[in-house]
mmCIF file of C-alpha atoms and ligand atoms in Angstrom:
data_model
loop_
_atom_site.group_PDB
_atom_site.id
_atom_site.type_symbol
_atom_site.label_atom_id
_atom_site.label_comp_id
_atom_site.label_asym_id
_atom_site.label_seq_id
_atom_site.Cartn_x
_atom_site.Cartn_y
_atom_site.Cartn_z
ATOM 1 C CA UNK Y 1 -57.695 39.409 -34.545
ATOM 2 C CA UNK Y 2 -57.904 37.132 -31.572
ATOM 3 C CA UNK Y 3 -60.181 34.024 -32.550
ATOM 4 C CA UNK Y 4 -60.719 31.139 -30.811
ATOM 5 C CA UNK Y 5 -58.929 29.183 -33.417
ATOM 6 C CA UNK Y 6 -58.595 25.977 -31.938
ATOM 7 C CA UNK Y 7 -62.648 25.615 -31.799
ATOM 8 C CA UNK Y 8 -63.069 27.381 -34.764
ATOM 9 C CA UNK Y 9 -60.930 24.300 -36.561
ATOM 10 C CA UNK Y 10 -61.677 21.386 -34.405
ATOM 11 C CA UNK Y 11 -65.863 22.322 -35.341
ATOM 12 C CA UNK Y 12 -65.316 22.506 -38.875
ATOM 13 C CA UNK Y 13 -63.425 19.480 -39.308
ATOM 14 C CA UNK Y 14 -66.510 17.616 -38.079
ATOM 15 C CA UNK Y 15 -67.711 18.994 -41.275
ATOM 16 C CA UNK Y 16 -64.985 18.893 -43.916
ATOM 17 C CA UNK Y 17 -65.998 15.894 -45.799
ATOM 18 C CA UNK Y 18 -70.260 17.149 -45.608
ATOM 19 C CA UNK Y 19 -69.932 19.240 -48.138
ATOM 20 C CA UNK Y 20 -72.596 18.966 -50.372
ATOM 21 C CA UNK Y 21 -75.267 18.211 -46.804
ATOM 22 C CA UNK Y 22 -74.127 21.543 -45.783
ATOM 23 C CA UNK Y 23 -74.281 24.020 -48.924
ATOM 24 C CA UNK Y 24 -77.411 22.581 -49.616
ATOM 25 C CA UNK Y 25 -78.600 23.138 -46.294
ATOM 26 C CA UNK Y 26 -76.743 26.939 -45.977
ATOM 27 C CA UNK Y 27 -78.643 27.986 -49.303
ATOM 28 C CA UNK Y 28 -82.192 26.393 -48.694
ATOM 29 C CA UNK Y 29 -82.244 28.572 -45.321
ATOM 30 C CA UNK Y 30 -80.800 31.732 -46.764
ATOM 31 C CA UNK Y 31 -83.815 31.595 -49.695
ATOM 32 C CA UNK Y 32 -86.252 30.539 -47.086
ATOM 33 C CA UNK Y 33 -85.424 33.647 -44.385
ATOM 34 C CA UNK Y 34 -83.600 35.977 -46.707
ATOM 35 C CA UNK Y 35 -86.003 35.768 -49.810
ATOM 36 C CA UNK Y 36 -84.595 39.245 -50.817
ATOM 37 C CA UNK Y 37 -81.197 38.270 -51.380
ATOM 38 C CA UNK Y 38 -81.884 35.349 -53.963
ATOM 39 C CA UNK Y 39 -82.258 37.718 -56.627
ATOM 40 C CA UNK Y 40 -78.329 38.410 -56.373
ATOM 41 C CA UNK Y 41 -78.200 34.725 -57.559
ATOM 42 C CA UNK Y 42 -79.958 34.807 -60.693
ATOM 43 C CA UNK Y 43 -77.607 33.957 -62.910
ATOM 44 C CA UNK Y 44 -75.516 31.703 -60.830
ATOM 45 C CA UNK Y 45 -74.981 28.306 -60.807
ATOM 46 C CA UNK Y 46 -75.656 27.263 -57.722
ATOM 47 C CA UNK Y 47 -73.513 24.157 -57.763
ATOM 48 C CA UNK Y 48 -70.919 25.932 -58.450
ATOM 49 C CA UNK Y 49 -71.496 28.512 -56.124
ATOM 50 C CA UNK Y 50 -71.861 25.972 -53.194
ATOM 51 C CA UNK Y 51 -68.899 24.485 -53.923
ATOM 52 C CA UNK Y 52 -66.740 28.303 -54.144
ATOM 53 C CA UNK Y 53 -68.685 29.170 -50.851
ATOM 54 C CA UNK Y 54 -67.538 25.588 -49.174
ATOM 55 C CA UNK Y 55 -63.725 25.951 -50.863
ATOM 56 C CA UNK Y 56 -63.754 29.689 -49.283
ATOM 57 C CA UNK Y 57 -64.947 28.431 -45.649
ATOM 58 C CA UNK Y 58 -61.780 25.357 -45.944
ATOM 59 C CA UNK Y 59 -59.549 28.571 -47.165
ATOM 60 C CA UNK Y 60 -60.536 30.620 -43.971
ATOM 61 C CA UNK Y 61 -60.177 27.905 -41.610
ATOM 62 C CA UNK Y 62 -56.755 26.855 -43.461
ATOM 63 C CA UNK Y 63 -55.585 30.282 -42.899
ATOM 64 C CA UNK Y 64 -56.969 30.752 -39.610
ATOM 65 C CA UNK Y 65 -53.147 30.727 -38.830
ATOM 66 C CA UNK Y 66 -51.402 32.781 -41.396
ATOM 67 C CA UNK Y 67 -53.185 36.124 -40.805
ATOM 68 C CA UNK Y 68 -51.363 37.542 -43.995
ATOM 69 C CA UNK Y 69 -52.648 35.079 -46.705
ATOM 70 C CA UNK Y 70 -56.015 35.213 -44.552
ATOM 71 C CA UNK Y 71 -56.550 39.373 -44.621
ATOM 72 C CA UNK Y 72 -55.613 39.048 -48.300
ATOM 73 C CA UNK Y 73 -57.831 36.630 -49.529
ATOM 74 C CA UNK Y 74 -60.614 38.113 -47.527
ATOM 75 C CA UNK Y 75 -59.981 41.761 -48.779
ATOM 76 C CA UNK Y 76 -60.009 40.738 -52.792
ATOM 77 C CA UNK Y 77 -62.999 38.563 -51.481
ATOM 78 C CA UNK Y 78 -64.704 41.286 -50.202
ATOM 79 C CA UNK Y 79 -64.344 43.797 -53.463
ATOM 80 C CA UNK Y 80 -65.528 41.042 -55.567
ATOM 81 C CA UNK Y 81 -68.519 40.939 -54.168
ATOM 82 C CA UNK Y 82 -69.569 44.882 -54.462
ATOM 83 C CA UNK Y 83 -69.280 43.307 -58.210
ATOM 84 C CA UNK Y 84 -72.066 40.664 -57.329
ATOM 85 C CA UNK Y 85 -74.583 43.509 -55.855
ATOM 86 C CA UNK Y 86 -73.538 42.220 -52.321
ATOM 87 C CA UNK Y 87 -74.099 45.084 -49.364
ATOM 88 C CA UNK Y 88 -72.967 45.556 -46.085
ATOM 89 C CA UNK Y 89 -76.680 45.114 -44.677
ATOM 90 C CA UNK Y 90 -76.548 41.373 -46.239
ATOM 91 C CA UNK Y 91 -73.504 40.174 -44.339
ATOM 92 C CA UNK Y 92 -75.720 39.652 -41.159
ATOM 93 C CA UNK Y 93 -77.819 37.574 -43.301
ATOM 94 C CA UNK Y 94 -75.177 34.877 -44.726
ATOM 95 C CA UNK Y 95 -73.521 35.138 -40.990
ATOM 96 C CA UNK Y 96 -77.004 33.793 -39.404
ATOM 97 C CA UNK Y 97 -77.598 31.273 -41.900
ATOM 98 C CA UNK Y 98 -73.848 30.224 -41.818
ATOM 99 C CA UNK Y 99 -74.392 29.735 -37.827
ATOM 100 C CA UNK Y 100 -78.144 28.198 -38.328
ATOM 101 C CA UNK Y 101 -76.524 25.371 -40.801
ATOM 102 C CA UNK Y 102 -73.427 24.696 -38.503
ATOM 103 C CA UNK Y 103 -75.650 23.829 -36.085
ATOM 104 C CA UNK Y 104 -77.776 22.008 -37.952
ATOM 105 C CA UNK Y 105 -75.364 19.710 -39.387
ATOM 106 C CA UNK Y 106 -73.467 19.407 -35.468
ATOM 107 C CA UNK Y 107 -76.101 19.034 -33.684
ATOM 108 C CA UNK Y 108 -75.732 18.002 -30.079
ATOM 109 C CA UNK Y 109 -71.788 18.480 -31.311
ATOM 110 C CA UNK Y 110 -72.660 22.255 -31.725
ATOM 111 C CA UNK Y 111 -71.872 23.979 -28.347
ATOM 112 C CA UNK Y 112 -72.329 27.578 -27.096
ATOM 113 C CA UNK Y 113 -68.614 28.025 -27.156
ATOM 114 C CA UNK Y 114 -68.652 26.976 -30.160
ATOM 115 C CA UNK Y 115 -71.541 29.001 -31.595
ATOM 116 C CA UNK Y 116 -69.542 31.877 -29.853
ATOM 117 C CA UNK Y 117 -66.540 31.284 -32.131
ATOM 118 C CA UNK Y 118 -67.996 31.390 -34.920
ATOM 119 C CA UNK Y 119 -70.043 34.487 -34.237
ATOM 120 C CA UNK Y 120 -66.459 36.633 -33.639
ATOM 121 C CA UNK Y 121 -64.762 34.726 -36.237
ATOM 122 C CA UNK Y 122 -67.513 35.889 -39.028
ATOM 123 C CA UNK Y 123 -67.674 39.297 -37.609
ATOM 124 C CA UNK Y 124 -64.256 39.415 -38.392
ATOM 125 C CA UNK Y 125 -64.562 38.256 -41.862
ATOM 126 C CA UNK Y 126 -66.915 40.915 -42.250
ATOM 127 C CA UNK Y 127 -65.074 43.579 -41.102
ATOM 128 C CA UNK Y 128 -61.874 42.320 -43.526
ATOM 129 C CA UNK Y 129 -64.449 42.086 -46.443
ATOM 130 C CA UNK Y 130 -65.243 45.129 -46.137
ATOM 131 C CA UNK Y 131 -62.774 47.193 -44.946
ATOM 132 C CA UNK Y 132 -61.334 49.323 -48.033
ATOM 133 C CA UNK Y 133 -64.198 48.449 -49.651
ATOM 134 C CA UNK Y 134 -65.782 51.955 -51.252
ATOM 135 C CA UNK Y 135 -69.275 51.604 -51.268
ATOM 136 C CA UNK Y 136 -70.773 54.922 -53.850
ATOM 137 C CA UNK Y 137 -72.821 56.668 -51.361
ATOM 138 C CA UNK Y 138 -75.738 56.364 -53.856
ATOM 139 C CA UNK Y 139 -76.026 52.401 -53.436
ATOM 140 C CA UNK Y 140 -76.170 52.677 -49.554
ATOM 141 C CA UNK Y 141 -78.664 55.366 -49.183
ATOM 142 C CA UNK Y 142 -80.433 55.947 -52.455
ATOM 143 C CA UNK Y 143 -82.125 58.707 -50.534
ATOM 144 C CA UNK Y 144 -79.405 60.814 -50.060
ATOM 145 C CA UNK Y 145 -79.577 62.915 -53.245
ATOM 146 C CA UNK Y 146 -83.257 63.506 -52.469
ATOM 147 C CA UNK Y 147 -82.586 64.469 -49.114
ATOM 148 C CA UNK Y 148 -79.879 67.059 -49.899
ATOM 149 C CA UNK Y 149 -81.884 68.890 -52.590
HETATM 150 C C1 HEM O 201 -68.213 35.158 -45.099
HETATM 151 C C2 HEM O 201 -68.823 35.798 -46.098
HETATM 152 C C3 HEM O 201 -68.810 35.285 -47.517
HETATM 153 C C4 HEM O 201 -67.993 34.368 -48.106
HETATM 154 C C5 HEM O 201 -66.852 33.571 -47.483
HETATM 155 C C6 HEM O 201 -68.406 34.286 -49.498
HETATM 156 C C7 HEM O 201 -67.804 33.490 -50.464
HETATM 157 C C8 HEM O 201 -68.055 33.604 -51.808
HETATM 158 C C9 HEM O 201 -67.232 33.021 -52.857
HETATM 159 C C10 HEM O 201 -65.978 32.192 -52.637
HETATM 160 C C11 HEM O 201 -67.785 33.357 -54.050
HETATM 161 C C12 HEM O 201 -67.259 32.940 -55.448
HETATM 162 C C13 HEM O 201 -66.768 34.097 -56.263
HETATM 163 C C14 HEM O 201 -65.524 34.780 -55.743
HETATM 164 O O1 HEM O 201 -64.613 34.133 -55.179
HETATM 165 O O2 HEM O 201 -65.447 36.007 -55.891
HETATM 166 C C15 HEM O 201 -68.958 34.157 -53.778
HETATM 167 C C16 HEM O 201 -69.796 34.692 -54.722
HETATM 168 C C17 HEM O 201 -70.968 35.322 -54.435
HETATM 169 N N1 HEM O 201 -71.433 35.628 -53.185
HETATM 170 FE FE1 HEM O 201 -70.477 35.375 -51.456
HETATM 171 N N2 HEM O 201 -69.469 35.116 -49.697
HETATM 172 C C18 HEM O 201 -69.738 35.746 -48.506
HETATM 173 C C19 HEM O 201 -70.731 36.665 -48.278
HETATM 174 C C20 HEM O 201 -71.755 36.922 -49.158
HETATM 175 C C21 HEM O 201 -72.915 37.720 -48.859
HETATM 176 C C22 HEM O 201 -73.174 38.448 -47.540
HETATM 177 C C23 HEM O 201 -73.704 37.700 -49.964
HETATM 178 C C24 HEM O 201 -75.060 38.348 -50.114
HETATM 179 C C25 HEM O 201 -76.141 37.651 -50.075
HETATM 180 C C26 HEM O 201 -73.014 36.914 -50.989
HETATM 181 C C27 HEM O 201 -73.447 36.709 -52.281
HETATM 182 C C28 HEM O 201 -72.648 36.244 -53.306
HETATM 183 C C29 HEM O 201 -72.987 36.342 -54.733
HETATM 184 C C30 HEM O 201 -74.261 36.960 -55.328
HETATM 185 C C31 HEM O 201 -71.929 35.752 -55.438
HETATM 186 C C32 HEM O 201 -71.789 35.633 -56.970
HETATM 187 C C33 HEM O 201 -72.247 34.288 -57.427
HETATM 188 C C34 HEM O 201 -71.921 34.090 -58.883
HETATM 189 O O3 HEM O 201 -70.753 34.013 -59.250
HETATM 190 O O4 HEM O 201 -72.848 33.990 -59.678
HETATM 191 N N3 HEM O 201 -71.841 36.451 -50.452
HETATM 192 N N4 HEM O 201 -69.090 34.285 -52.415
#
């Protein structure tokens, strides 16, 4: 994995202590351009869940160093949330609204370099939450048994 890790901290320590401005912001945009993934959410409590999703970003960013601790965390991370109904079509979704917030909450601090590292650095995280992860064919393409008959 070859991040730009140096941006990736330096940007999010702007926003270490906005917590609660940002995971408001992050889950007002995902309802408001992802409608279809609120449902997964129904029985959370969302102040909870901002705070896990904040606590999760510090973790990555922590770990940003320590590649071990970082590929394990993001692995058990990752088969958690087949558990929550998550699939590998919504990760683009929380990865644009994770970049949309960022630069919300920057601002004229947000910079295309910046933006940049964060793209690779999620696509990463992606790739870690789901690697090993074993989808049932049925739940990606619910077509499939229909198609084979
Ligand atoms: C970088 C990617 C993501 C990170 C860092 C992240 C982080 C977290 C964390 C820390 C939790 C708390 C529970 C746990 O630790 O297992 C959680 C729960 C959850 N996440 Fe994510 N998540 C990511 C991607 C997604 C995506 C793509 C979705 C789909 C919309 C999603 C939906 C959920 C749901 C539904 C829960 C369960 C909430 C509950 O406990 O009620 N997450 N996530």
């Amino acid at each position: 994995m070859s991040l730009n890790v140096e941006l990736l901290e330096s940007s999010f320590l702007q926003l270490k202590d906005r917590e609660t401005e940002f995971s408001t912001c992050f889950y007002t945009h995902l309802w408001a351009d992802y409608p279809a993934v609120k449902p997964l959410f129904a029985n959370s409590n969302m102040t909870e869940q901002q705070k896990k999703l904040f606590q999760s970003l510090v973790l990555i960013v922590d770990s940003l160093r320590k590649p071990d601790v970082l590929i394990a965390a993001l692995k058990g991370l990752g088969t958690r949330h087949v558990r929550y109904g998550v699939l590998p079509e919504h990760y683009p979704m929380v990865g644009s609204t994770l970049v949309k917030s960022f630069s919300l909450c920057l601002q004229e601090a947000w910079t295309p370099n910046i933006e940049r590292a964060w793209i690779e650095a999620y696509a990463a995280v992606t790739q870690l939450m789901l690697e090993g992860v074993d989808y049932p064919a049925e739940i990606l393409n619910p077509y499939a048994h229909q198609d084979s008959e």
